[in-house]
Coordinates of C-alpha atoms in Angstrom, one line a residue:
M1152 CA 111.8 17.5 -13.6
A1153 CA 109.1 20.2 -13.1
L1154 CA 107.1 18.5 -15.8
H1155 CA 107.3 15.1 -14.1
L1156 CA 106.0 16.6 -10.8
S1157 CA 103.1 18.3 -12.4
S1158 CA 102.0 15.1 -14.1
T1159 CA 102.2 13.2 -10.9
H1160 CA 100.2 15.8 -9.1
R1161 CA 97.5 15.7 -11.7
T1162 CA 97.2 12.0 -11.5
E1163 CA 96.8 12.1 -7.7
S1164 CA 94.2 14.8 -8.1
N1165 CA 92.1 12.7 -10.5
Q1166 CA 92.3 9.7 -8.3
S1167 CA 91.1 11.8 -5.4
R1168 CA 88.1 13.0 -7.3
F1169 CA 87.3 9.5 -8.5
L1170 CA 87.4 8.3 -4.9
T1171 CA 85.2 11.1 -3.8
L1172 CA 82.7 10.3 -6.5
I1173 CA 82.8 6.6 -5.5
I1174 CA 82.2 7.6 -1.9
I1175 CA 79.3 9.8 -2.9
L1176 CA 77.7 7.1 -5.0
M1177 CA 78.2 4.6 -2.3
F1178 CA 76.6 6.9 0.2
M1179 CA 73.6 7.6 -2.1
F1180 CA 73.2 3.8 -2.7
L1181 CA 73.4 3.3 1.0
V1182 CA 70.7 5.9 1.6
L1183 CA 68.6 4.4 -1.1
L1184 CA 69.1 0.9 0.4
T1185 CA 68.3 2.2 3.8
R1186 CA 65.1 3.8 2.5
L1187 CA 64.1 0.7 0.7
W1188 CA 64.7 -1.3 3.9
Y1189 CA 62.7 1.2 5.8
L1190 CA 59.8 1.1 3.3
Q1191 CA 59.8 -2.6 2.6
I1192 CA 60.8 -4.1 5.9
F1193 CA 60.1 -1.6 8.7
Q1194 CA 56.9 -0.1 7.1
G1195 CA 56.2 -2.9 4.7
R1196 CA 52.8 -3.9 6.3
K1197 CA 51.6 -0.3 6.2
W1198 CA 52.3 0.2 2.5
R1199 CA 51.0 -3.2 1.6
V1200 CA 47.8 -2.2 3.3
F1201 CA 47.8 1.0 1.3
S1202 CA 48.3 -0.9 -1.9
E1203 CA 45.8 -3.6 -1.3
A1204 CA 43.1 -1.5 0.4
N1205 CA 42.3 -0.3 -3.1
Q1206 CA 40.7 -3.8 -3.6
V1207 CA 38.6 -3.4 -0.4
E1208 CA 35.1 -2.0 -0.5
I1209 CA 32.6 -1.5 2.3
R1210 CA 29.5 -3.5 1.3
R1211 CA 26.0 -2.6 2.6
I1212 CA 24.3 -5.7 3.9
P1213 CA 20.5 -5.4 3.5
P1214 CA 18.3 -6.3 6.5
I1215 CA 15.5 -8.8 6.4
R1216 CA 12.3 -7.0 6.1
G1217 CA 9.8 -7.7 8.9
K1218 CA 6.8 -9.9 8.5
I1219 CA 3.3 -8.7 8.2
L1220 CA 0.9 -10.9 10.2
D1221 CA -2.8 -11.0 10.6
R1222 CA -4.5 -10.5 14.0
N1223 CA -4.1 -14.3 14.8
G1224 CA -0.4 -14.4 13.9
L1225 CA -0.7 -15.9 10.5
V1226 CA 1.9 -14.7 8.0
I1227 CA 0.5 -12.7 5.0
S1228 CA 3.8 -11.1 3.9
E1229 CA 7.4 -12.1 4.5
S1230 CA 10.9 -11.9 3.0
R1231 CA 13.0 -14.4 1.0
P1232 CA 16.5 -14.1 -0.5
S1233 CA 16.7 -12.6 -4.0
F1234 CA 19.8 -12.6 -6.3
D1235 CA 20.5 -9.6 -8.5
I1236 CA 23.3 -9.1 -11.0
V1237 CA 24.7 -5.6 -10.6
F1238 CA 27.5 -3.2 -11.6
K1239 CA 28.7 0.0 -10.0
P1240 CA 30.5 2.5 -12.3
S1241 CA 32.4 4.0 -9.4
K1242 CA 34.5 0.8 -9.0
M1243 CA 35.8 0.4 -12.5
G1244 CA 34.5 3.3 -14.5
P1245 CA 31.9 3.0 -17.4
I1246 CA 31.5 -0.6 -18.4
P1247 CA 32.8 -1.3 -21.9
E1248 CA 30.0 -2.1 -24.4
E1249 CA 31.8 -5.4 -25.4
V1250 CA 31.5 -6.6 -21.8
A1251 CA 27.8 -5.7 -21.8
D1252 CA 27.5 -7.5 -25.2
Q1253 CA 29.1 -10.6 -23.7
F1254 CA 26.8 -10.5 -20.7
I1255 CA 23.7 -10.2 -22.9
K1256 CA 24.9 -13.2 -24.9
Y1257 CA 25.8 -15.6 -22.1
M1258 CA 22.9 -14.6 -19.8
D1259 CA 20.4 -14.8 -22.6
V1260 CA 19.0 -11.3 -21.9
S1261 CA 15.8 -10.4 -23.7
A1262 CA 15.7 -7.6 -26.3
F1263 CA 13.7 -5.3 -24.0
D1264 CA 16.0 -5.9 -21.1
S1265 CA 19.0 -5.3 -23.3
L1266 CA 17.7 -1.8 -24.3
S1267 CA 16.9 -1.1 -20.7
L1268 CA 20.5 -2.1 -19.7
Y1269 CA 22.1 0.1 -22.3
D1270 CA 19.8 3.0 -21.2
Q1271 CA 21.0 2.5 -17.6
M1272 CA 24.6 2.5 -18.7
Q1273 CA 24.1 5.8 -20.5
S1274 CA 22.3 7.6 -17.7
A1275 CA 23.9 6.2 -14.6
G1276 CA 26.0 8.4 -12.4
P1277 CA 29.3 7.2 -10.9
N1278 CA 27.7 6.2 -7.6
D1279 CA 24.6 4.6 -9.1
L1280 CA 24.0 0.9 -9.0
I1281 CA 23.2 -0.6 -12.4
V1282 CA 21.0 -3.6 -12.0
F1283 CA 21.4 -5.9 -15.0
L1284 CA 19.0 -8.7 -13.9
K1285 CA 16.7 -8.9 -10.9
D1286 CA 15.7 -11.9 -8.9
I1287 CA 17.5 -14.4 -11.1
N1288 CA 16.7 -18.1 -10.8
R1289 CA 19.1 -20.9 -9.9
D1290 CA 20.0 -21.7 -13.5
Q1291 CA 20.8 -18.1 -14.2
L1292 CA 22.9 -17.9 -11.0
A1293 CA 24.9 -21.0 -12.0
R1294 CA 25.5 -19.7 -15.5
F1295 CA 26.7 -16.3 -14.2
K1296 CA 29.1 -18.0 -11.8
A1297 CA 30.6 -20.1 -14.6
H1298 CA 31.2 -17.1 -16.8
Q1299 CA 31.9 -14.4 -14.3
Y1300 CA 35.5 -14.1 -15.5
L1301 CA 34.1 -12.6 -18.7
F1302 CA 32.4 -9.8 -16.9
P1303 CA 34.9 -7.8 -14.8
G1304 CA 33.2 -5.5 -12.3
I1305 CA 29.8 -7.3 -12.6
E1306 CA 28.8 -9.1 -9.4
I1307 CA 26.0 -10.8 -7.5
K1308 CA 24.0 -8.8 -4.9
V1309 CA 21.8 -10.6 -2.5
S1310 CA 18.7 -8.7 -1.4
P1311 CA 15.6 -9.7 0.5
A1312 CA 12.5 -9.9 -1.7
R1313 CA 8.9 -10.0 -0.6
N1314 CA 6.9 -13.2 -0.6
Y1315 CA 3.1 -13.1 -0.4
P1316 CA 2.1 -16.7 0.5
H1317 CA -1.6 -16.0 -0.2
G1318 CA -1.1 -14.7 -3.7
K1319 CA -3.5 -11.8 -4.5
M1320 CA -5.2 -11.8 -1.2
G1321 CA -5.3 -8.4 0.4
S1322 CA -3.2 -6.9 -2.5
H1323 CA -4.6 -3.4 -2.1
F1324 CA -4.2 -3.0 1.7
L1325 CA -0.9 -4.9 1.7
G1326 CA 0.5 -2.8 -1.2
Y1327 CA 3.7 -3.5 -3.0
L1328 CA 7.4 -2.7 -3.0
G1329 CA 9.6 -1.0 -5.6
E1330 CA 13.0 0.6 -5.9
I1331 CA 13.4 4.1 -4.7
S1332 CA 13.9 6.5 -7.6
R1333 CA 16.5 9.4 -7.8
K1334 CA 13.6 11.9 -7.6
E1335 CA 12.1 10.3 -4.5
L1336 CA 15.6 10.1 -3.0
S1337 CA 16.1 13.8 -3.5
K1338 CA 12.7 14.6 -1.9
L1339 CA 13.9 12.9 1.3
G1340 CA 16.6 15.6 1.8
E1341 CA 20.0 15.5 3.4
N1342 CA 18.6 15.4 7.0
D1343 CA 16.5 12.3 6.4
E1344 CA 17.6 9.5 8.8
S1345 CA 16.3 6.6 6.8
N1346 CA 19.7 6.3 5.0
Y1347 CA 18.1 5.2 1.7
Q1348 CA 20.3 4.9 -1.3
M1349 CA 19.8 4.3 -5.0
G1350 CA 18.8 0.7 -5.6
D1351 CA 17.1 0.3 -2.2
V1352 CA 13.6 -1.1 -2.0
W1353 CA 10.8 0.5 -0.1
G1354 CA 7.0 0.4 0.2
I1355 CA 5.1 2.0 -2.7
S1356 CA 1.6 1.5 -1.5
G1357 CA -0.6 0.0 1.3
V1358 CA 0.8 -0.9 4.7
E1359 CA 4.1 -1.7 3.0
K1360 CA 4.4 2.1 2.4
T1361 CA 2.7 3.5 5.5
Y1362 CA 4.6 1.3 7.9
D1363 CA 7.8 1.0 5.9
E1364 CA 9.9 2.4 8.8
V1365 CA 8.6 -0.3 11.1
V1366 CA 9.3 -3.3 8.9
R1367 CA 12.3 -2.0 6.9
G1368 CA 15.2 -2.7 9.3
T1369 CA 18.7 -1.2 9.3
Y1370 CA 21.5 -1.9 6.8
G1371 CA 24.7 -3.4 8.1
S1372 CA 28.2 -3.1 6.6
L1373 CA 31.1 -5.4 5.9
P1374 CA 34.5 -4.9 4.3
I1375 CA 35.2 -7.3 1.5
V1376 CA 38.1 -7.8 -0.9
V1377 CA 37.4 -8.3 -4.6
D1378 CA 39.7 -9.4 -7.4
A1379 CA 39.9 -7.8 -10.9
F1380 CA 36.8 -9.6 -11.9
G1381 CA 34.8 -8.3 -9.0
R1382 CA 34.8 -11.7 -7.2
E1383 CA 35.1 -11.8 -3.5
T1384 CA 38.2 -13.3 -1.9
V1385 CA 39.0 -14.3 1.6
Q1386 CA 37.1 -12.1 4.0
E1387 CA 39.6 -12.4 6.9
F1388 CA 42.1 -10.6 4.7
A1389 CA 39.7 -7.6 4.5
K1390 CA 39.7 -7.4 8.2
D1391 CA 43.5 -7.5 8.3
L1392 CA 43.6 -4.6 5.9
L1393 CA 41.1 -2.5 7.8
P1394 CA 41.7 -3.6 11.5
S1395 CA 39.9 -0.5 12.9
F1396 CA 36.7 -1.1 10.9
Q1397 CA 33.9 -2.5 13.0
D1398 CA 31.5 -4.8 11.2
Q1399 CA 27.9 -3.8 11.5
E1400 CA 25.4 -6.6 11.4
P1401 CA 22.1 -5.7 9.7
I1402 CA 19.2 -5.2 12.1
P1403 CA 16.1 -7.1 10.9
G1404 CA 12.9 -5.1 10.5
N1405 CA 10.1 -5.5 13.1
D1406 CA 7.0 -7.5 12.4
L1407 CA 3.7 -5.6 11.9
V1408 CA 0.5 -7.2 13.3
L1409 CA -2.6 -6.1 11.4
T1410 CA -6.2 -6.1 12.6
I1411 CA -7.1 -8.1 9.5
D1412 CA -8.5 -11.7 10.0
S1413 CA -6.9 -13.5 7.0
K1414 CA -9.4 -16.3 7.1
L1415 CA -12.3 -13.8 6.9
Q1416 CA -10.4 -11.8 4.2
H1417 CA -10.1 -15.0 2.1
L1418 CA -13.7 -15.8 2.6
A1419 CA -14.8 -12.3 1.6
E1420 CA -12.7 -12.4 -1.5
E1421 CA -13.9 -15.8 -2.5
S1422 CA -17.5 -14.8 -2.0
F1423 CA -17.2 -11.8 -4.2
V1424 CA -17.6 -13.3 -7.7
K1425 CA -18.4 -10.2 -9.7
P1426 CA -15.5 -8.5 -11.6
S1427 CA -15.4 -5.3 -9.6
G1428 CA -16.4 -3.7 -6.3
A1429 CA -15.4 -3.6 -2.6
I1430 CA -16.0 -5.0 0.8
V1431 CA -15.2 -3.4 4.2
A1432 CA -15.7 -5.4 7.4
M1433 CA -15.1 -3.4 10.6
D1434 CA -15.5 -3.8 14.3
P1435 CA -17.9 -0.9 15.3
R1436 CA -16.6 -0.9 18.8
N1437 CA -13.1 0.2 18.0
G1438 CA -12.7 0.8 14.3
E1439 CA -10.5 -2.3 13.7
I1440 CA -10.6 -3.4 10.0
L1441 CA -11.4 -7.1 9.8
A1442 CA -11.4 -7.5 6.1
L1443 CA -10.7 -5.0 3.2
V1444 CA -11.4 -6.2 -0.3
S1445 CA -11.1 -4.4 -3.6
K1446 CA -11.8 -6.2 -6.8
P1447 CA -10.2 -6.8 -9.2
Q1448 CA -6.9 -7.5 -7.6
F1449 CA -3.2 -7.7 -8.6
E1450 CA -0.2 -9.9 -7.6
P1451 CA 2.0 -7.9 -5.2
E1452 CA 4.8 -10.4 -5.4
K1453 CA 5.3 -9.5 -9.1
F1454 CA 6.4 -6.0 -7.9
S1455 CA 8.8 -7.3 -5.2
R1456 CA 12.0 -7.1 -7.3
G1457 CA 10.8 -4.9 -10.1
V1458 CA 7.6 -5.4 -12.2
S1459 CA 8.0 -6.8 -15.7
R1460 CA 7.0 -4.7 -18.6
D1461 CA 4.4 -7.3 -19.7
Y1462 CA 2.7 -7.4 -16.4
W1463 CA 2.7 -3.6 -16.0
E1464 CA 1.1 -3.2 -19.4
E1465 CA -1.4 -5.8 -18.6
L1466 CA -2.5 -3.9 -15.5
Q1467 CA -2.4 -0.5 -17.2
N1468 CA -4.5 -1.7 -20.2
D1469 CA -7.1 -3.4 -18.0
P1470 CA -10.3 -1.3 -18.2
Q1471 CA -11.2 -2.5 -14.7
N1472 CA -8.0 -0.8 -13.3
P1473 CA -6.8 -3.5 -10.8
L1474 CA -4.4 -1.2 -9.1
Y1475 CA -7.2 1.1 -7.9
D1476 CA -8.3 0.6 -4.3
R1477 CA -12.1 0.8 -4.6
S1478 CA -12.6 0.2 -0.8
L1479 CA -10.9 3.5 0.1
R1480 CA -10.9 5.5 -3.1
G1481 CA -13.9 4.3 -5.1
L1482 CA -16.5 7.1 -5.2
Y1483 CA -20.1 5.9 -5.7
P1484 CA -23.6 7.3 -5.2
P1485 CA -24.8 5.4 -2.0
G1486 CA -28.3 4.9 -3.3
S1487 CA -30.9 3.9 -0.6
T1488 CA -28.2 3.1 2.0
F1489 CA -28.2 6.9 2.4
K1490 CA -31.7 6.8 3.7
I1491 CA -30.1 6.0 7.1
V1492 CA -28.9 9.6 7.1
T1493 CA -32.0 11.2 5.7
G1494 CA -34.3 9.3 8.1
L1495 CA -32.2 10.1 11.1
A1496 CA -32.0 13.8 10.1
A1497 CA -35.8 13.9 9.6
L1498 CA -36.7 12.5 13.0
S1499 CA -34.0 14.4 14.8
E1500 CA -35.1 17.7 13.2
G1501 CA -38.7 17.0 13.8
V1502 CA -39.8 17.5 10.3
I1503 CA -41.9 14.3 10.5
K1504 CA -43.1 12.1 13.4
P1505 CA -42.2 8.3 13.3
E1506 CA -45.9 7.4 13.1
E1507 CA -46.8 10.0 10.4
K1508 CA -47.7 8.4 7.1
V1509 CA -46.9 9.5 3.6
Y1510 CA -48.9 8.1 0.7
C1511 CA -46.8 6.5 -2.0
P1512 CA -48.6 6.0 -5.4
G1513 CA -45.3 5.0 -7.1
F1514 CA -44.3 8.6 -8.0
Y1515 CA -43.8 12.0 -6.5
V1516 CA -44.6 15.4 -8.1
L1517 CA -42.6 18.6 -7.3
G1518 CA -43.6 21.5 -9.6
N1519 CA -43.2 20.3 -13.1
E1520 CA -40.9 17.4 -12.2
V1521 CA -42.1 13.8 -11.5
K1522 CA -39.9 11.5 -9.5
R1523 CA -40.5 7.8 -9.5
C1524 CA -40.4 5.3 -6.7
W1525 CA -38.5 2.1 -7.3
N1526 CA -41.8 0.3 -6.8
R1527 CA -43.8 1.6 -9.7
K1528 CA -47.0 0.2 -8.1
G1529 CA -46.4 2.2 -5.0
H1530 CA -46.2 1.3 -1.3
G1531 CA -49.5 2.9 -0.2
E1532 CA -49.5 4.5 3.3
V1533 CA -45.9 4.5 4.7
D1534 CA -44.6 5.5 8.1
F1535 CA -40.9 5.8 9.0
H1536 CA -40.5 2.1 9.9
K1537 CA -42.1 0.8 6.7
A1538 CA -40.2 3.4 4.6
I1539 CA -36.9 2.0 5.9
V1540 CA -37.9 -1.6 5.7
Q1541 CA -39.3 -1.4 2.2
S1542 CA -37.0 1.4 1.0
C1543 CA -39.9 3.7 -0.2
D1544 CA -38.4 6.5 -2.3
V1545 CA -41.6 8.7 -2.2
Y1546 CA -41.4 8.9 1.6
F1547 CA -37.8 10.1 1.5
Y1548 CA -38.6 12.5 -1.3
E1549 CA -41.1 14.1 1.0
V1550 CA -38.9 14.3 4.1
G1551 CA -36.0 15.4 1.9
R1552 CA -38.2 18.3 0.7
R1553 CA -39.0 19.3 4.3
L1554 CA -35.4 19.0 5.4
G1555 CA -33.7 20.8 2.6
V1556 CA -30.2 19.8 1.3
D1557 CA -28.2 21.8 3.9
R1558 CA -29.7 19.9 6.8
I1559 CA -29.2 16.6 5.1
A1560 CA -25.6 17.7 4.6
K1561 CA -25.3 18.6 8.2
Y1562 CA -26.2 15.1 9.4
S1563 CA -24.1 13.5 6.7
K1564 CA -21.0 15.3 7.9
M1565 CA -21.7 14.5 11.5
F1566 CA -21.1 10.9 10.6
G1567 CA -17.9 11.6 8.6
L1568 CA -19.2 11.7 5.1
S1569 CA -17.4 14.2 2.8
E1570 CA -14.2 13.9 4.8
E1571 CA -11.4 11.3 5.1
T1572 CA -12.1 8.6 7.7
G1573 CA -8.4 8.6 8.8
I1574 CA -7.3 5.2 7.7
P1575 CA -3.6 5.7 7.1
I1576 CA -3.2 3.9 3.8
N1577 CA -3.7 4.5 0.0
R1578 CA -4.7 8.2 0.2
E1579 CA -8.4 7.6 0.6
K1580 CA -11.0 9.9 -1.1
S1581 CA -13.2 12.2 0.9
G1582 CA -16.3 12.0 -1.3
L1583 CA -18.9 14.7 -1.7
I1584 CA -22.0 15.8 0.1
P1585 CA -23.5 18.8 -1.7
T1586 CA -24.9 22.0 -0.3
E1587 CA -26.6 25.0 -1.8
A1588 CA -23.4 27.1 -1.4
W1589 CA -21.3 24.3 -2.9
K1590 CA -23.3 24.2 -6.1
E1591 CA -23.3 28.0 -6.5
K1592 CA -19.6 28.1 -6.0
R1593 CA -18.9 25.2 -8.3
Y1594 CA -21.3 25.9 -11.1
G1595 CA -22.4 29.5 -10.6
I1596 CA -26.0 28.5 -10.5
K1597 CA -28.5 28.1 -7.7
W1598 CA -29.7 24.9 -6.1
V1599 CA -33.2 23.6 -7.2
G1600 CA -35.7 21.6 -5.2
G1601 CA -35.6 18.5 -7.5
E1602 CA -31.9 18.1 -6.7
T1603 CA -32.7 17.8 -3.0
L1604 CA -35.0 14.9 -3.7
S1605 CA -32.2 13.1 -5.5
V1606 CA -29.8 13.7 -2.6
A1607 CA -32.4 12.4 -0.1
I1608 CA -32.3 8.9 -1.7
G1609 CA -28.5 8.9 -2.2
Q1610 CA -28.4 10.0 -5.8
G1611 CA -27.5 13.2 -7.6
F1612 CA -24.2 14.8 -6.5
V1613 CA -23.7 12.5 -3.5
Q1614 CA -20.5 10.4 -3.6
V1615 CA -19.2 8.2 -0.8
T1616 CA -16.6 5.5 -0.4
P1617 CA -17.3 2.0 1.0
I1618 CA -15.2 2.6 4.1
Q1619 CA -17.2 5.8 4.8
M1620 CA -20.4 3.8 4.8
A1621 CA -18.8 1.4 7.2
V1622 CA -17.9 4.3 9.5
L1623 CA -21.4 5.8 9.2
V1624 CA -23.2 2.5 10.1
S1625 CA -20.7 1.9 13.0
G1626 CA -21.5 5.3 14.4
V1627 CA -25.2 4.7 14.3
V1628 CA -25.2 1.2 15.9
N1629 CA -22.5 1.9 18.6
G1630 CA -24.4 5.0 19.9
G1631 CA -22.6 7.8 18.2
T1632 CA -18.8 7.1 18.5
I1633 CA -17.0 7.9 15.2
N1634 CA -13.7 5.8 15.4
E1635 CA -10.9 6.2 12.9
P1636 CA -10.6 2.9 11.0
R1637 CA -7.3 1.2 11.9
I1638 CA -5.5 -1.6 10.2
A1639 CA -2.4 -1.9 12.3
M1640 CA -2.7 -3.4 15.7
R1641 CA 0.9 -3.5 17.0
A1642 CA 4.6 -3.6 16.0
Q1643 CA 6.7 -6.3 17.6
K1644 CA 10.2 -7.9 17.3
F1645 CA 10.6 -11.2 15.5
D1646 CA 10.3 -13.0 18.9
G1647 CA 7.0 -11.3 19.7
T1648 CA 8.4 -8.7 22.1
L1649 CA 6.0 -5.7 22.0
I1650 CA 7.4 -2.5 20.5
K1651 CA 4.4 -0.3 20.1
T1652 CA 0.6 -0.5 19.8
Y1653 CA -1.7 1.4 17.5
P1654 CA -4.7 2.3 19.8
T1655 CA -8.2 3.2 18.8
K1656 CA -8.6 6.9 17.9
I1657 CA -12.0 8.5 18.4
K1658 CA -12.6 11.3 15.9
K1659 CA -15.7 12.6 17.4
T1660 CA -18.9 11.7 19.2
V1661 CA -22.3 12.3 17.7
E1662 CA -25.1 13.1 20.1
M1663 CA -28.4 11.3 19.1
D1664 CA -31.7 11.0 20.7
E1665 CA -31.6 7.4 22.0
A1666 CA -35.3 6.8 21.3
I1667 CA -34.8 7.9 17.6
R1668 CA -31.7 5.8 17.3
E1669 CA -33.5 2.7 18.6
K1670 CA -36.3 3.2 16.1
L1671 CA -33.8 3.4 13.3
V1672 CA -31.9 0.3 14.4
R1673 CA -35.2 -1.6 14.8
A1674 CA -36.2 -0.6 11.3
L1675 CA -32.8 -1.7 9.9
S1676 CA -33.2 -5.0 11.7
D1677 CA -36.5 -5.6 10.0
V1678 CA -35.0 -4.8 6.6
V1679 CA -33.4 -8.2 6.9
N1680 CA -35.8 -10.1 9.3
L1681 CA -39.3 -8.9 8.5
P1682 CA -41.2 -10.3 5.5
G1683 CA -41.4 -7.5 2.9
G1684 CA -37.9 -6.2 3.9
T1685 CA -35.7 -5.7 0.9
A1686 CA -33.1 -8.2 2.3
Y1687 CA -35.5 -10.7 3.9
Y1688 CA -34.9 -13.5 1.5
T1689 CA -31.1 -13.0 0.9
G1690 CA -29.7 -11.5 4.1
R1691 CA -31.6 -13.2 6.9
S1692 CA -29.7 -15.7 9.1
N1693 CA -31.3 -18.4 11.2
E1694 CA -28.6 -18.2 13.8
V1695 CA -27.8 -14.5 14.3
L1696 CA -29.9 -11.3 14.1
I1697 CA -28.5 -9.2 11.3
G1698 CA -29.6 -5.7 10.5
G1699 CA -28.9 -3.7 7.4
K1700 CA -29.9 -1.5 4.5
T1701 CA -30.0 -2.3 0.8
G1702 CA -29.2 0.2 -1.9
T1703 CA -29.4 0.4 -5.6
A1704 CA -27.4 3.3 -7.2
Q1705 CA -28.2 4.4 -10.7
V1706 CA -25.2 4.6 -13.0
V1707 CA -24.9 6.7 -16.2
N1708 CA -22.2 6.4 -18.7
L1709 CA -20.8 9.9 -18.8
K1710 CA -19.7 9.7 -22.5
S1711 CA -22.9 8.3 -23.9
R1712 CA -25.3 9.5 -21.2
V1713 CA -26.8 6.1 -21.3
Q1714 CA -27.8 4.4 -18.1
I1715 CA -26.0 1.1 -17.4
E1716 CA -26.7 -1.5 -14.9
D1717 CA -27.1 -0.2 -11.3
H1718 CA -24.5 -0.6 -8.6
A1719 CA -25.6 -2.9 -5.7
W1720 CA -25.1 -1.8 -2.1
F1721 CA -25.6 -3.5 1.2
V1722 CA -24.5 -2.3 4.6
A1723 CA -25.0 -4.6 7.6
F1724 CA -24.3 -5.1 11.3
A1725 CA -24.6 -8.0 13.8
P1726 CA -25.7 -9.0 16.3
V1727 CA -28.4 -6.3 16.3
E1728 CA -28.6 -6.2 20.1
K1729 CA -24.8 -5.7 20.5
P1730 CA -23.0 -5.3 17.2
E1731 CA -19.5 -6.8 16.8
I1732 CA -19.2 -6.4 13.1
V1733 CA -20.2 -4.0 10.4
V1734 CA -20.0 -4.8 6.7
S1735 CA -20.2 -2.4 3.8
I1736 CA -20.4 -3.9 0.3
I1737 CA -20.7 -2.5 -3.2
V1738 CA -21.0 -4.7 -6.3
E1739 CA -20.4 -2.6 -9.4
N1740 CA -23.2 -3.0 -11.9
G1741 CA -24.5 -5.8 -9.7
G1742 CA -28.2 -4.7 -9.9
H1743 CA -30.2 -4.9 -6.7
G1744 CA -28.3 -4.7 -3.3
G1745 CA -30.6 -7.4 -1.8
S1746 CA -29.7 -10.0 -4.4
A1747 CA -26.1 -9.1 -5.2
A1748 CA -24.6 -7.8 -2.0
A1749 CA -26.7 -9.1 1.0
P1750 CA -25.8 -12.8 0.6
I1751 CA -22.1 -11.9 0.7
A1752 CA -22.6 -9.9 3.9
K1753 CA -24.5 -12.7 5.5
K1754 CA -21.7 -15.2 4.8
I1755 CA -19.1 -12.9 6.2
I1756 CA -21.0 -12.1 9.4
E1757 CA -21.8 -15.8 10.0
A1758 CA -18.2 -16.8 9.5
Y1759 CA -16.8 -14.0 11.7
L1760 CA -19.2 -14.9 14.6
G1761 CA -18.2 -18.6 14.3
I1762 CA -21.4 -19.9 12.7
T1763 CA -21.0 -22.4 9.9
H1764 CA -23.6 -24.1 7.7
E1765 CA -22.6 -27.5 9.2
N1766 CA -23.6 -26.6 12.8
R1767 CA -27.0 -25.2 12.0
T1768 CA -30.0 -27.0 13.5

């Protein structure tokens, strides 16, 4: 009986434990079910967003770069859409080589571009943007879209590219664009507000660089959803996933209006037929640059979305160096155009009277040294006026000897030679005006008298840029005001609303004896308009009174020490009575300034003042 009760008790105990276990399991299941309901139903949207937000990225939307316009509102640089094929490692990790191989195969990538692509893949950081192909055409775009499923993570990026509707025109002052490098990005520093990133495009040279902040614009941002292949899906879904994100529309860059007259620029370039040289046309009243030419030129549009290897090598291997801005950085002996300075210094310092005559037999003797005049037969008796008009070297040898090199240097520097003019593009050169102290410091030897004679006629150590000569002549003909050359007139919104102006800046004022200045200007006028003047047959106009000075600068090959053909100079201004334009021209190895450079200046001046061959009487 006792055994039966014990067995019954044990059975009931087991049943109780089983029931307890069932209750516990049911409770746990109920808790789990409740949790699942809570997560999937009550908080389902939240966790769906968490899950799917991994497919959302914030895309930077590039702005439209502002236009560059000439003084009359004509477009000389603008933006167009450009399609790039890109990959960002941070999205999917390093791209597999087999994917890159597929891309190269289907997109018909060249051998050079393939090597470049693999190099980028090896060196790119996780946040770098690898650009596979830049500025693809419509056929390439269609081919990529058709095979995009083969290239997970590779996508299309639309960027504004630069268009230069006039081709090479103004290539040096306009400059070109390029991608910002990692080194350049690091130089900007963390506090820089420009917000540049790797892959962004900015100005490398010219006004595109100097005024990059004006025309660049501000990037916008937009959330997008992409699938496993990097393709964009419905954008409204991205906004649902990130409801608090505020889209930011890109802000277009402002337009920049230049002082350049594009029609005059085109005429100047077309008129310059020699391979190399420069032209500067400037308004002497305010320093506005009207035309700025450097030959040879390059095609800035080929740099817009990354220059090709072939074109870059073509430019680098060209002995004429097309990328070099000769108008601002070319250093040349000014030749006889420098007699403007020497003559002004001589009369101002009183070392010679205007009417005093110097006899020119065709040569000049100083000690054991004999200096030749360009006219081997000689000019005979020469006063100041005739010396300028006929460019007599012997006269200027004599006044140079009386002045000494330091006084010549003093007047040169008064008019801005040997210093930067202040034009804010392309890192202009300052040139060289020698002094006795300069030579002793540079070479450790004393100055000798024969060197002064060379300086007096713009040879020897003297080096100037074409824009410096334009500033010099402007200062003489406007009465002594040395203006900084300016190429930007104003910044404005796309609708023409004014943002800022770039006013005339006066660097300094040179005090001159007005009677002396008038004698100099009259002589410069007769260089062009008096029979016997060195530009009489080539620079004279029947409609407007042009003044100027020719120059022929001797050139020696530094390697062979053999003299090669002279550089041809001409500096001009018009109208003589109230100048509105100054032109400075150098034709490299062009020979005589009167024959090679003066006709170009005449054409530019007549065009600017509205005179054409058709309306002549």
